[in-house]
Tab-separated table of C-alpha atoms in Angstrom:
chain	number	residue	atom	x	y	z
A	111	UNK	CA	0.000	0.000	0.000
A	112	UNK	CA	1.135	3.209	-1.174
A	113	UNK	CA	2.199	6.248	1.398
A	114	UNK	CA	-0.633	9.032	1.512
A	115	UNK	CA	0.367	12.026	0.644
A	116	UNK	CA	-0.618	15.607	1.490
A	117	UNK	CA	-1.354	16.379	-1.821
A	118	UNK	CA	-3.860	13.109	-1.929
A	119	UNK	CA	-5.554	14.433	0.677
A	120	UNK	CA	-5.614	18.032	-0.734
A	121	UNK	CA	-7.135	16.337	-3.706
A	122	UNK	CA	-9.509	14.404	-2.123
A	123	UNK	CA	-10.924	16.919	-0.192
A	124	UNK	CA	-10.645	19.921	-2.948
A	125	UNK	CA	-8.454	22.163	-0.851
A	126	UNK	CA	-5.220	23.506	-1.178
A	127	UNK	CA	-1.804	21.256	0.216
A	128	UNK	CA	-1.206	24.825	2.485
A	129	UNK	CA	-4.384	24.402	3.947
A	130	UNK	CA	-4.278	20.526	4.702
A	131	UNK	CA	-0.926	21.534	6.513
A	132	UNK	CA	-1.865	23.869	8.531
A	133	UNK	CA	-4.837	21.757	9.576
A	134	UNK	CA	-3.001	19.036	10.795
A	135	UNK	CA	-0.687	21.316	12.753
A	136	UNK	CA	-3.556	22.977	14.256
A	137	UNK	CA	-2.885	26.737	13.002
A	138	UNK	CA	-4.968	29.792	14.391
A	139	UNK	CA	-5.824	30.560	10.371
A	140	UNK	CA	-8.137	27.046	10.321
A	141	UNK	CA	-11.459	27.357	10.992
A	142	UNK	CA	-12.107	24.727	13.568
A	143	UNK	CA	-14.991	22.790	11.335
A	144	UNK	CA	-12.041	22.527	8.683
A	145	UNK	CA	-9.648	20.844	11.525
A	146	UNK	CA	-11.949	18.432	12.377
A	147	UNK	CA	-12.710	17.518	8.884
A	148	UNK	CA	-9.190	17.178	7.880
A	149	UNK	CA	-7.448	15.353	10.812
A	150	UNK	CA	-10.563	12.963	10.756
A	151	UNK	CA	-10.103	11.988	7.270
A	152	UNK	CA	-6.627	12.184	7.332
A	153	UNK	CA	-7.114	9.192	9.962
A	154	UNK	CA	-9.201	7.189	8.071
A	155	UNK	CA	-6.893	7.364	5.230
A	156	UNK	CA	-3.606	6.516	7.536
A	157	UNK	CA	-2.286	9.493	6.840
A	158	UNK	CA	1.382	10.184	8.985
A	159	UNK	CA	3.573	13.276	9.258
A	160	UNK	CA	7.066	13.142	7.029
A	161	UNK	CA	8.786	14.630	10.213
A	162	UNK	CA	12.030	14.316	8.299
A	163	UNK	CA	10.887	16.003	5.430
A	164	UNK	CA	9.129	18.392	7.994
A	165	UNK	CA	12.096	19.198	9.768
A	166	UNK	CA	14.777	19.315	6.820
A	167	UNK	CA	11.889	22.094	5.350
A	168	UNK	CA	12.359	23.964	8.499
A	169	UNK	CA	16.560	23.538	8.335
A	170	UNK	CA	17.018	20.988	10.498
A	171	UNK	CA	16.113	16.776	10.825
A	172	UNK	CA	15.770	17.005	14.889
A	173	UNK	CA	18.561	13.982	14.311
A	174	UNK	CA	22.044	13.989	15.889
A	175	UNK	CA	25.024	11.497	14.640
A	176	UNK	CA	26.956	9.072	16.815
A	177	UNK	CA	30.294	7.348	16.471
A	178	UNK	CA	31.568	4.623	19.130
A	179	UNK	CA	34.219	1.910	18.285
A	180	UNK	CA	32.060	-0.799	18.936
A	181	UNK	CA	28.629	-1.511	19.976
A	182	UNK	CA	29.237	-4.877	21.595
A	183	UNK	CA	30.529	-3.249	24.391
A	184	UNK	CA	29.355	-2.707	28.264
A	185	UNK	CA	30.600	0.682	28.174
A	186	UNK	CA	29.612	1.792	25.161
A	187	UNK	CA	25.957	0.219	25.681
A	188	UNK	CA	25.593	1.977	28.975
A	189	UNK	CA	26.651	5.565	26.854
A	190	UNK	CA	24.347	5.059	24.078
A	191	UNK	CA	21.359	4.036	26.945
A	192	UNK	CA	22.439	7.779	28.247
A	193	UNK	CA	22.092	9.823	24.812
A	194	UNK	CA	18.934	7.924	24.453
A	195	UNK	CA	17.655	9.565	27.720
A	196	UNK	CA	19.220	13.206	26.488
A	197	UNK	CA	17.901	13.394	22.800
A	198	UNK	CA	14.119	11.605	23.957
A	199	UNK	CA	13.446	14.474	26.290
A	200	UNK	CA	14.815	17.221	23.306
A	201	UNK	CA	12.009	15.473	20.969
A	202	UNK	CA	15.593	14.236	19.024
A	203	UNK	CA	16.702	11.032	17.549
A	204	UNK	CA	20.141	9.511	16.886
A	205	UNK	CA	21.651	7.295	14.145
A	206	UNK	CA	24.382	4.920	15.358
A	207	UNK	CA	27.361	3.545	13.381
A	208	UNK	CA	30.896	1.903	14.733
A	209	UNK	CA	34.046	2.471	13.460
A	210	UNK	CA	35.619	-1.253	14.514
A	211	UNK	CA	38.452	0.697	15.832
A	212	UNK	CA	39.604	1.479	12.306
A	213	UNK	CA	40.099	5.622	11.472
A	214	UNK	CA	39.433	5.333	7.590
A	215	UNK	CA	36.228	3.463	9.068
A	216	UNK	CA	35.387	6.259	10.985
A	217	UNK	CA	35.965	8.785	8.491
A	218	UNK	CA	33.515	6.712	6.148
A	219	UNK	CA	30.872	6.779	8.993
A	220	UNK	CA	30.875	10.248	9.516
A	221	UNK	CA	30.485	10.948	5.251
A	222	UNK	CA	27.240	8.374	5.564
A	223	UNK	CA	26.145	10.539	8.779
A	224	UNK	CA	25.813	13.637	6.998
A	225	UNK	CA	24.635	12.058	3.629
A	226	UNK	CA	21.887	11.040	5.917
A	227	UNK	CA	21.223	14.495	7.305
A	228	UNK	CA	22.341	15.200	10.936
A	229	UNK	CA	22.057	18.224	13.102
A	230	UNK	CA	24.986	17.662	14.829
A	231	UNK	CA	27.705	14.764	15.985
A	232	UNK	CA	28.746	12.903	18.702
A	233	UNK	CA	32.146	10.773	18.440
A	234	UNK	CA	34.376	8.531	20.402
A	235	UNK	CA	37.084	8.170	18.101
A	236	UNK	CA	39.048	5.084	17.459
A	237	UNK	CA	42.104	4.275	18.656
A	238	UNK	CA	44.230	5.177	15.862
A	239	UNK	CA	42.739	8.294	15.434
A	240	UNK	CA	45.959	10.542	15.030
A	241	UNK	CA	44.799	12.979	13.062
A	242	UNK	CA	41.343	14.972	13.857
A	243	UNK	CA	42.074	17.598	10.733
A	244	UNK	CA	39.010	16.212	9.157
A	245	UNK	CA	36.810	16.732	11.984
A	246	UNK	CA	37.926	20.378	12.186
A	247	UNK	CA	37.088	20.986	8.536
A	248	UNK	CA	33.759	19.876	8.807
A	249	UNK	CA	33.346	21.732	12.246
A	250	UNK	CA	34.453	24.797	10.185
A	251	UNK	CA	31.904	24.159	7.786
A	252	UNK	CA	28.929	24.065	10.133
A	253	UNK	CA	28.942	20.928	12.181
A	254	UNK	CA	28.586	21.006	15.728
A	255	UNK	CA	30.939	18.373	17.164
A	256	UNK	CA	31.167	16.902	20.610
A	257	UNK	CA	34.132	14.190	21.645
A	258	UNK	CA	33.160	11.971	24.399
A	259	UNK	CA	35.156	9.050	26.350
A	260	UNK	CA	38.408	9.605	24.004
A	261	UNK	CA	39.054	12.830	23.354
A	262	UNK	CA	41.763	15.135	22.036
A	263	UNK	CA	43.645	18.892	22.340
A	264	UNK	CA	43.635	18.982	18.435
A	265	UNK	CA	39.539	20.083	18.335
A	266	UNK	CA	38.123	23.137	19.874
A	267	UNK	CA	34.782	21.987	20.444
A	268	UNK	CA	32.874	20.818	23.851
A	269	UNK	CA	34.366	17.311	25.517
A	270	UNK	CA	33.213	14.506	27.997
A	271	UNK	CA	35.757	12.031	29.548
A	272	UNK	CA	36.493	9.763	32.418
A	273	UNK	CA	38.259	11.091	35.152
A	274	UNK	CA	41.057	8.092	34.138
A	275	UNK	CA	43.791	9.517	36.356
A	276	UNK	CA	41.589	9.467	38.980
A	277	UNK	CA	40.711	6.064	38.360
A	278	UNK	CA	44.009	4.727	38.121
A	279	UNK	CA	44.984	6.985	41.540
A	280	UNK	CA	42.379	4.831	43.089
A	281	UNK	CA	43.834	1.601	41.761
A	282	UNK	CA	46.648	2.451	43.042
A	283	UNK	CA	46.109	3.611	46.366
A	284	UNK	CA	43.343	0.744	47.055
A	285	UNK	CA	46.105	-2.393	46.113
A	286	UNK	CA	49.016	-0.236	48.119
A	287	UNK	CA	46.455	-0.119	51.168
A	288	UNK	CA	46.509	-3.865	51.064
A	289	UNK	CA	50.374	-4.100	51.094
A	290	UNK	CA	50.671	-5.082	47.079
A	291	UNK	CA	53.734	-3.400	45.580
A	292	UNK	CA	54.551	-5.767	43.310
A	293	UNK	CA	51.882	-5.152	40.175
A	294	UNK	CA	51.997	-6.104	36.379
A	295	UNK	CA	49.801	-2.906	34.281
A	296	UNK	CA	48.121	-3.645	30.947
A	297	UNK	CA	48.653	-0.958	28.724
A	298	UNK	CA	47.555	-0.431	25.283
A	299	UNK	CA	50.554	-0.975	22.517
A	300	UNK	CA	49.263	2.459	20.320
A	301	UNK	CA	50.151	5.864	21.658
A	302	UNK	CA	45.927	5.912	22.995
A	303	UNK	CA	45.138	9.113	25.191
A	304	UNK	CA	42.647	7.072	27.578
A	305	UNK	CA	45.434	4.513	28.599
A	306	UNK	CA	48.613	6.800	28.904
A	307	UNK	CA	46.371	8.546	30.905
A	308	UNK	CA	45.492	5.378	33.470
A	309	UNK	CA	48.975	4.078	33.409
A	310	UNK	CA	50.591	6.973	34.157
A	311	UNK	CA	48.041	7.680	37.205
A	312	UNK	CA	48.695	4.030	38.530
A	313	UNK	CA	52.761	4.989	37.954
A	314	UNK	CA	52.991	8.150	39.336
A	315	UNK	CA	50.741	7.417	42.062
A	316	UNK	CA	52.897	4.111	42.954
A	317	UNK	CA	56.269	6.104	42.813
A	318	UNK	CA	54.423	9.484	45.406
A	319	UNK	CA	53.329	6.889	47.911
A	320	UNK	CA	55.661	3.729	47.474
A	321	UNK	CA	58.961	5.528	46.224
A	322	UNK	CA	61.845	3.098	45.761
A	323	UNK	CA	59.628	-0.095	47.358
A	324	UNK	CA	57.230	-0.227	44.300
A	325	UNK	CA	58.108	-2.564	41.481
A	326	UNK	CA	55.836	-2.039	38.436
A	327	UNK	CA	56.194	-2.914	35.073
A	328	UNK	CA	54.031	-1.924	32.200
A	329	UNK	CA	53.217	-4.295	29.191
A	330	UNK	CA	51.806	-2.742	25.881
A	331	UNK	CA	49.603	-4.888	24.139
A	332	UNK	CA	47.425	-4.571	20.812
A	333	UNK	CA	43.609	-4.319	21.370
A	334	UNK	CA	42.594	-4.182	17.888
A	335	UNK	CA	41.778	-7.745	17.885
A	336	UNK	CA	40.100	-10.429	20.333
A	337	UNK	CA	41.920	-13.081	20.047
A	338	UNK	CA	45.625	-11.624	19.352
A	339	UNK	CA	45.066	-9.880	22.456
A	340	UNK	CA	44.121	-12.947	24.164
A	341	UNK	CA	46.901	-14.370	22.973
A	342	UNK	CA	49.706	-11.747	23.693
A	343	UNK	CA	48.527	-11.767	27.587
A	344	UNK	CA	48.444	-15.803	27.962
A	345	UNK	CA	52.436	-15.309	26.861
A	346	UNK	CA	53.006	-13.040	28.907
A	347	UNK	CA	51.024	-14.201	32.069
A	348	UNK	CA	52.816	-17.827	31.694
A	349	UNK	CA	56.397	-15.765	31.270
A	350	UNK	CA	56.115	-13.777	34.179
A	351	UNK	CA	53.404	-15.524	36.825
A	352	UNK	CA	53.127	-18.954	36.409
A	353	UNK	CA	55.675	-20.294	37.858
A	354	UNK	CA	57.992	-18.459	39.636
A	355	UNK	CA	55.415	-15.089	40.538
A	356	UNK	CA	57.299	-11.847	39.155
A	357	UNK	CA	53.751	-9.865	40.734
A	358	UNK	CA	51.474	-10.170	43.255
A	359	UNK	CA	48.482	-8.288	41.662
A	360	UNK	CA	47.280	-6.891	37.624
A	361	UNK	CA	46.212	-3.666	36.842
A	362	UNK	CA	43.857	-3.720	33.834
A	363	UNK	CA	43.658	0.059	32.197
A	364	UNK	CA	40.544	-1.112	30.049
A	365	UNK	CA	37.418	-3.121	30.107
A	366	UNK	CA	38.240	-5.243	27.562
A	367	UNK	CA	42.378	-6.077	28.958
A	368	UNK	CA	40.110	-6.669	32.076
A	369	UNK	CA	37.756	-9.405	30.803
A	370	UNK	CA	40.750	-10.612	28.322
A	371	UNK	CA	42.772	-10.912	31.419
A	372	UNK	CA	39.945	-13.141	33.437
A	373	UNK	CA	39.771	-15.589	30.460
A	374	UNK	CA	43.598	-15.876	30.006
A	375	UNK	CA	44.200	-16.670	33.765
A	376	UNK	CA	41.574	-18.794	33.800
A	377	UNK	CA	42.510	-20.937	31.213
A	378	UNK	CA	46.292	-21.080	32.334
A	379	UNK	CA	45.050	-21.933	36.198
A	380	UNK	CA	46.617	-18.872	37.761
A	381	UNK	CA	45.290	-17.506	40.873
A	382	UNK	CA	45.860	-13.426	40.900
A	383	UNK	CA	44.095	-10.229	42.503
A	384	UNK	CA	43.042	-8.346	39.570
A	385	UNK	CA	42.161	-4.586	39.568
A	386	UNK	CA	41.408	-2.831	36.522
A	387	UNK	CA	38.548	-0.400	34.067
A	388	UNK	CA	35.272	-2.520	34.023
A	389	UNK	CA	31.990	-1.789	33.604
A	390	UNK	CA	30.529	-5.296	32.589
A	391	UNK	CA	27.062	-5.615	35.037
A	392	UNK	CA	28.356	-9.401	35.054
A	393	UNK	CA	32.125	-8.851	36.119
A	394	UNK	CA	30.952	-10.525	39.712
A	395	UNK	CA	29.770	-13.510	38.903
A	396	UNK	CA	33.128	-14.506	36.474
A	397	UNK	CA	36.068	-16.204	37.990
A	398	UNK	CA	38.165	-14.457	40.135
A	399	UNK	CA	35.504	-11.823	40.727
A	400	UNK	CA	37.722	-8.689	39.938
A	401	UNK	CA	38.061	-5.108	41.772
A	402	UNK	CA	36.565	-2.667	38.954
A	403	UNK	CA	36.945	0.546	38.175
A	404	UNK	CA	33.597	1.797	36.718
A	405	UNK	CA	32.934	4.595	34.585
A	406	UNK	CA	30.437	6.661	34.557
A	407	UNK	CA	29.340	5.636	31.157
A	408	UNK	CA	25.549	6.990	31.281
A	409	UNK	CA	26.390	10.379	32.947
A	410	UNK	CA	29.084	10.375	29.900
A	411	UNK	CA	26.329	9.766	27.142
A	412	UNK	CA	23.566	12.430	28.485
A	413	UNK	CA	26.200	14.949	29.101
A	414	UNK	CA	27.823	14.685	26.026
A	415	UNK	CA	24.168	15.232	24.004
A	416	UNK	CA	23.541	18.172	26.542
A	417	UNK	CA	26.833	19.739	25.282
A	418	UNK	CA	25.764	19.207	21.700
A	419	UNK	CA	22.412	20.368	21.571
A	420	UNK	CA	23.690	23.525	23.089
A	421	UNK	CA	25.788	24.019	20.138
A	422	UNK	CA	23.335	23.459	17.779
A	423	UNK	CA	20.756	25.907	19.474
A	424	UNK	CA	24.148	28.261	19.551
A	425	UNK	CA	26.305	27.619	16.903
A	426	UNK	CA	28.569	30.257	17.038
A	427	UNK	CA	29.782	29.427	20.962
A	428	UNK	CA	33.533	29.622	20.905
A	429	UNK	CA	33.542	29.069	24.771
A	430	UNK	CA	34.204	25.112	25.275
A	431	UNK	CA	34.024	22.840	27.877
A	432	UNK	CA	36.023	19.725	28.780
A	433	UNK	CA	33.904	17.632	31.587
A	434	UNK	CA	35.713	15.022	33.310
A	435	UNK	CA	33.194	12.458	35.106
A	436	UNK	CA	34.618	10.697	38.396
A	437	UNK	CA	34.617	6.897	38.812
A	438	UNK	CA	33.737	4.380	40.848
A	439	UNK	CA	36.090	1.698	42.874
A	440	UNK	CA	33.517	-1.509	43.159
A	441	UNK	CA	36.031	-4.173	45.191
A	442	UNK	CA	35.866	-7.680	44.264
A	443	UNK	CA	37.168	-11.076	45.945
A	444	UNK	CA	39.162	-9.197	49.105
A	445	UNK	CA	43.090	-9.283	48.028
């Protein structure tokens, strides 16, 4: 069945398309007879506002574009759950597409964002994200741009993050409490603001309150992919604790090197306190039962779509913001 149209009605009814319109969008100018008359038939012919064609008549589609790295994850799921909650009270919508971690993906993503039609954008962007020149040519064009959870000095433009030195502070502090000195951190391989960030909290932190007793070593992994990550820890787990203990705790600087880590000790039989960035709702019930760090990942989403509808509504603001949203320490099996 084909779509009614406005001018189908306007046919149907022998009056002009401008006066079907503003019937159905209640205007002062309608007699209230010619209201009735129109909504009522308009009902019994299904008829349905275009509210995209609506809104790109009135200069803007009431949609906002977002980028994550990828969808499958706890963090992300819990930020996405939090820009629903900020555009459905605006009366907005969002459009949703993941990068995989890959910058030319991203860059691809954002082209089929605005071919779309978006008011605005919201992007985490991946980890090899060096170079944000593009983003700055199409905020110089027009687009309001907000970076959440990763973001970067090389944009001028509204941010939300993670407290992650705080985080990592608190990972630090909590396993020094318990008299752990002796801890192996999981970085990330690629020069990734987010991580340098947590490691050099937990290091810094380690060397103010444990200077000269501490022994830390940091091992730089690739998170690009599952199961070369998985395998890149299980070496290094069975070089340095399975026999002959080099460290008496982990510190994970991500969710997934924390739920990579859980299946790699698992499956080599090690038994190891394990602190680290985690915001899986099931992280108690898997084996070993692991301290977490979590992030305030819905606070992050409805912030970051506050930030951007303000520069749509004000699109000339040159005064930016760069929010930094504290964590939580959730302890695990006591160490």
């Amino acid at each position: 069945m084909r779509k009614t149209t406005i001018k189908q009605l306007a046919k149907e009814l022998q009056l002009s398309t401008s006066t079907i319109s503003r019937a159905l969008s209640d205007n002062y100018q309608i007699s209230k007879e010619t209201k009735e008359r129109v909504k009522r038939y308009a009902t019994e012919r299904r008829y349905t506002v275009n509210r995209y064609a609506k809104s790109l008549r009135e200069g803007n589609t009431k949609t906002i574009g977002v980028i994550i790295c990828a969808i499958d994850k706890p963090f992300m799921a819990q930020v996405l759950n939090g820009v629903y909650e900020g555009c459905n009270q605006a009366g907005y919508q969002f459009l949703v597409m993941q990068s995989k971690g890959s910058f030319t993906a991203e860059k691809e993503c954002v082209e089929r964002l605005l071919h779309n039609g978006i008011d605005g954008l919201l992007i985490s962007p991946s980890f090899n994200s060096f170079d944000l020149s593009y983003l700055v040519e199409h905020q110089a064009k027009g687009l309001p741009i907000v970076l959440f959870d990763r973001i970067s000095q090389q944009i001028k433009t509204h941010q939300v993050a993670v407290d992650n030195f705080l985080g990592a502070q608190t990972s630090a502090e909590h396993l020094l409490s318990k008299g752990i000195k002796r801890v192996l951190v999981i970085g990330c391989l690629e020069e990734v603001w987010l991580s340098r960030e947590r490691v050099d909290g937990f290091m810094s932190t380690m060397e103010i309150l444990a200077p000269n007793e501490h022994v830390c070593e940091v091992v730089n992994v690739d998170p690009t992919n599952r199961e070369q990550l998985a395998q890149q820890l299980e070496k290094v787990f069975a070089m340095r604790l399975k026999n002959e203990p080099q460290f008496d705790a982990i510190f994970a600087t991500t969710d997934t090197f924390t739920t990579t880590t859980i299946r790699c000790l698992n499956k080599l039989q090690i038994n190891i306190p394990l602190i680290g960035f985690c915001n899986s709702e099931l992280s108690d019930i898997l084996i070993g039962n692991p301290t977490r760090i979590v992030q305030p990942a819905y606070q992050v989403g409805t912030a970051a779509v506050k930030q951007l509808l303000e520069l749509i509504k004000h699109p000339n603001q040159t005064d930016f913001e760069t929010i930094y949203l504290p964590t939580k320490l959730e302890e695990g099996i006591a160490i």
